[in-house]
Short mmCIF file of C-alpha atoms in Angstrom, two decimals:
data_model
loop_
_atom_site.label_atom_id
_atom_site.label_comp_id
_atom_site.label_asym_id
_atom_site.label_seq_id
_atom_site.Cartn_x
_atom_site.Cartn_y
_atom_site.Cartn_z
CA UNK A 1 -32.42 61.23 -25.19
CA UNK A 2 -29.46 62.11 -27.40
CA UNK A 3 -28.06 64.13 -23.99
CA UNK A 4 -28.63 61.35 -21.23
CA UNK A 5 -26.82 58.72 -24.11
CA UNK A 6 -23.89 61.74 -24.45
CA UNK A 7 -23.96 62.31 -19.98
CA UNK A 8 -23.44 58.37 -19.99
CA UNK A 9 -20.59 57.78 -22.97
CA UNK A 10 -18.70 61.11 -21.38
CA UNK A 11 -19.25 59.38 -17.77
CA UNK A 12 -17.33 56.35 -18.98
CA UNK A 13 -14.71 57.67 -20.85
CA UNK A 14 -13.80 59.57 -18.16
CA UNK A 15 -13.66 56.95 -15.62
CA UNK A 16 -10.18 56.25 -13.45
CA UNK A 17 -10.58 52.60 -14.99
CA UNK A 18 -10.85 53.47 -18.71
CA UNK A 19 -7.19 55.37 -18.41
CA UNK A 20 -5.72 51.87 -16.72
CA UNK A 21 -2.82 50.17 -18.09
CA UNK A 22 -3.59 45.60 -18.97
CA UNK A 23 -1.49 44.05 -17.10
CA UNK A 24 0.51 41.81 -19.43
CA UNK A 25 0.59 38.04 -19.00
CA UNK A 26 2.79 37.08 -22.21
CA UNK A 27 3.83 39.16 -24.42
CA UNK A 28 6.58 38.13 -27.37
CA UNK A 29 7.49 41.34 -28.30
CA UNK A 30 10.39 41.62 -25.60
CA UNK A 31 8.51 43.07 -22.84
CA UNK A 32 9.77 41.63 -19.33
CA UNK A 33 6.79 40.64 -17.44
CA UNK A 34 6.47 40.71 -13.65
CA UNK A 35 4.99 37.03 -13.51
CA UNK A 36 7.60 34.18 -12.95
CA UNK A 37 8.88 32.53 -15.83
CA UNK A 38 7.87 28.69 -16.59
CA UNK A 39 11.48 27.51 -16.57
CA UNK A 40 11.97 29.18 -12.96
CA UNK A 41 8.43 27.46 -11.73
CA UNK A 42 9.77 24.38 -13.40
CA UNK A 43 13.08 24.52 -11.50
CA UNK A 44 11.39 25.31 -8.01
CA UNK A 45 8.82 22.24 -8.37
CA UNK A 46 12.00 19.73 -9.17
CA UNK A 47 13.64 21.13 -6.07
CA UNK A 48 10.32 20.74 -3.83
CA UNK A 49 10.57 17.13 -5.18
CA UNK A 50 14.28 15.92 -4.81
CA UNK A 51 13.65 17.48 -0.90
CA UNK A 52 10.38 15.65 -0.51
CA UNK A 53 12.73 12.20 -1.70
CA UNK A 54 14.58 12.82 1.00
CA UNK A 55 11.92 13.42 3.47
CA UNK A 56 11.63 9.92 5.66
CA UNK A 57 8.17 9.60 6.62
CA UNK A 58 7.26 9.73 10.22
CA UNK A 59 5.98 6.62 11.88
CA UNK A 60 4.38 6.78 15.65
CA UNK A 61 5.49 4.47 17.82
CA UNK A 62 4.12 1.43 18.54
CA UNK A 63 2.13 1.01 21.78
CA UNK A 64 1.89 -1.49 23.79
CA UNK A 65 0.24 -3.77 24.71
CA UNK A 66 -2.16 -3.60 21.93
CA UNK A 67 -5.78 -5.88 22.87
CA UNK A 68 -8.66 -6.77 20.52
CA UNK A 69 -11.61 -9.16 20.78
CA UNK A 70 -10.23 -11.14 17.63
CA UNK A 71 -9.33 -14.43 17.84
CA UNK A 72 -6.81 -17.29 16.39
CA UNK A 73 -9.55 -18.91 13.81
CA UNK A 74 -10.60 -19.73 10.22
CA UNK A 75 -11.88 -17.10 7.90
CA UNK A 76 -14.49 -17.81 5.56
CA UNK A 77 -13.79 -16.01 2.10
CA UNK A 78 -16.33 -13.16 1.81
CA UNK A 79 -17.28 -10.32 -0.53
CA UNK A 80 -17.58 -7.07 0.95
CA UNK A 81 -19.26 -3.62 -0.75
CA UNK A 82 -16.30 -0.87 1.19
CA UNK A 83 -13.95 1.07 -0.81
CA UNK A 84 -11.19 0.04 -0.01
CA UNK A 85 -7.62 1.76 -1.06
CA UNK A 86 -5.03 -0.51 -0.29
CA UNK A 87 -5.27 -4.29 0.80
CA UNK A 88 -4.83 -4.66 4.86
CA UNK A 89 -3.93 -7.67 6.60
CA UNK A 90 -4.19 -8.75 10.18
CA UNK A 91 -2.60 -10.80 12.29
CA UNK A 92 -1.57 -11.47 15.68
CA UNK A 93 1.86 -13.42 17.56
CA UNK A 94 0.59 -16.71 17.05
CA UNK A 95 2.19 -19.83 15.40
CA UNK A 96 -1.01 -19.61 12.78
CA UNK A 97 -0.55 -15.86 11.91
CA UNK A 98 3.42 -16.43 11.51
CA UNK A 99 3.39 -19.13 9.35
CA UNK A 100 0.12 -17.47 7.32
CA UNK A 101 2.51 -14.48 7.45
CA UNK A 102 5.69 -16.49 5.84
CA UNK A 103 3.19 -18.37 3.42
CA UNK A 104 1.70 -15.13 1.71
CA UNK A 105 4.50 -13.14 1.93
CA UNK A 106 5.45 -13.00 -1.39
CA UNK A 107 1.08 -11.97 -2.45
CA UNK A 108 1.52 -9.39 -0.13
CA UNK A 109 4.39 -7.36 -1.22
CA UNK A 110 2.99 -7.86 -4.47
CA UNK A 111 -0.64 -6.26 -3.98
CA UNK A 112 1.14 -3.63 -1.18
CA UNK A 113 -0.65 -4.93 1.45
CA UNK A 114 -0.44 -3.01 5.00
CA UNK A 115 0.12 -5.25 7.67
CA UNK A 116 -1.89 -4.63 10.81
CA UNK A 117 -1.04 -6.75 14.58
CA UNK A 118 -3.44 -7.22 16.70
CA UNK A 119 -2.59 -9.17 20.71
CA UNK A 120 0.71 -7.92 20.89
CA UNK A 121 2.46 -7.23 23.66
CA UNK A 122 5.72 -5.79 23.43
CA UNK A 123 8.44 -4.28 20.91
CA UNK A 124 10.01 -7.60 20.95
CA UNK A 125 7.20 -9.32 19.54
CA UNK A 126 6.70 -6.36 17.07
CA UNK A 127 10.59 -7.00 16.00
CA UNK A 128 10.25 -10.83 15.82
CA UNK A 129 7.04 -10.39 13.52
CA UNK A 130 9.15 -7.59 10.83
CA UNK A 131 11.86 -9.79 11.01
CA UNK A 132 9.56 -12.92 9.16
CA UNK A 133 8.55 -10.36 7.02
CA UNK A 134 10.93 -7.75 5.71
CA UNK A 135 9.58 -5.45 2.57
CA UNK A 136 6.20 -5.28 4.64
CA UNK A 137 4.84 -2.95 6.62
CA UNK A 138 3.56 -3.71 10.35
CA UNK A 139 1.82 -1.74 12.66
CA UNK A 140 0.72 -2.78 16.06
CA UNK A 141 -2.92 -0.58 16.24
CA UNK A 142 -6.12 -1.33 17.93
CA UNK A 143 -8.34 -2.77 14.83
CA UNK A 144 -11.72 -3.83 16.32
CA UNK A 145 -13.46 -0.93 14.87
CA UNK A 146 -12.64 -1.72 11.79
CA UNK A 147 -12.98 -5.34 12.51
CA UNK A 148 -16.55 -5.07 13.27
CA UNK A 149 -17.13 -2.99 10.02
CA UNK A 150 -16.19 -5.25 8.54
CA UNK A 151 -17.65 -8.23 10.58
CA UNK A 152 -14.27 -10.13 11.31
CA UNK A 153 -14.06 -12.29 14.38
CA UNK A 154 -10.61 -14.20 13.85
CA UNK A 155 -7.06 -13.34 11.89
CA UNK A 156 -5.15 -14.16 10.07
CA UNK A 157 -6.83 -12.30 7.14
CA UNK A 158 -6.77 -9.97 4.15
CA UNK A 159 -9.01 -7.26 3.16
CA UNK A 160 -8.48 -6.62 -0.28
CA UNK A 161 -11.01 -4.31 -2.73
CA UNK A 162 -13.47 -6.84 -3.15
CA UNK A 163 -12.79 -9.80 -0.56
CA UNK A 164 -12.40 -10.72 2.90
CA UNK A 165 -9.99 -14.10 3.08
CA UNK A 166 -7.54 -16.09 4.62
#
């Protein structure tokens, strides 16, 4: 017993991995490490972020025309169970959806509402539509997926996290 216990500690000591050197993370005594230093990683993340400041973000083009199977109409206010991450709003070129639009402009730059158009047909309409609404975003995209999701059948409306609403 004593020389399988004695075979086993002599087996170990002698290992290649027994002689190996730590490999120092920190040490205070004055030893340079090879691992970068906080103040460098701190230095390369505030670069990486006054870059990504000046990074405009891409936006696709709009294309046109853009159809749905909305309508013009009044939407009853309805709670709905979706997650949802930031308020939308949709609306069309119509005199109802512009002056909703002008009306509620101020609500939705406030909640950060993202403005989807729906029966659009052309960049000019796009243009006349951001014009009545600078500070918000519009984009012209096919919605009646997401309409039926969420059973809408007319615009203007809002989706907001717990209502549907006009």
């Amino acid at each position: 017993m004593i020389r399988k216990l004695f075979s086993v500690c002599l087996l170990l000591v002698s290992s290649s991995w027994s002689f190996a050197q730590p490999e120092v993370i920190a040490d205070f005594g004055g030893r340079d490490t090879e691992f970068p230093k906080r103040k460098h990683i701190k230095q390369q993340l505030l670069d990486r972020k006054s870059l990504a400041e000046n990074i405009v973000p891409a936006t696709a083009p709009d294309h046109f025309p853009i159809r749905s199977e909305l309508t013009v109409g009044i939407v009853e206010q309805t709670k709905h169970s979706y997650q949802v991450t930031k308020p939308m709003f949709i609306i069309g070129v119509d005199s109802l959806s512009i002056e909703w639009l002008i009306a509620n402009k101020a609500h939705l730059k406030a909640i950060g509402a993202q403005g989807i158009v729906t029966n659009v047909s052309s960049q000019e309409n796009m243009d006349f539509l951001r014009a009545r609404a600078p500070g918000l975003t519009l984009s012209a995209v096919p919605i009646d997926d997401i309409a039926s999701i969420y059973g809408i059948h007319h615009y203007p409306v809002l989706i907001d996290k717990e209502d549907i609403k006009q």
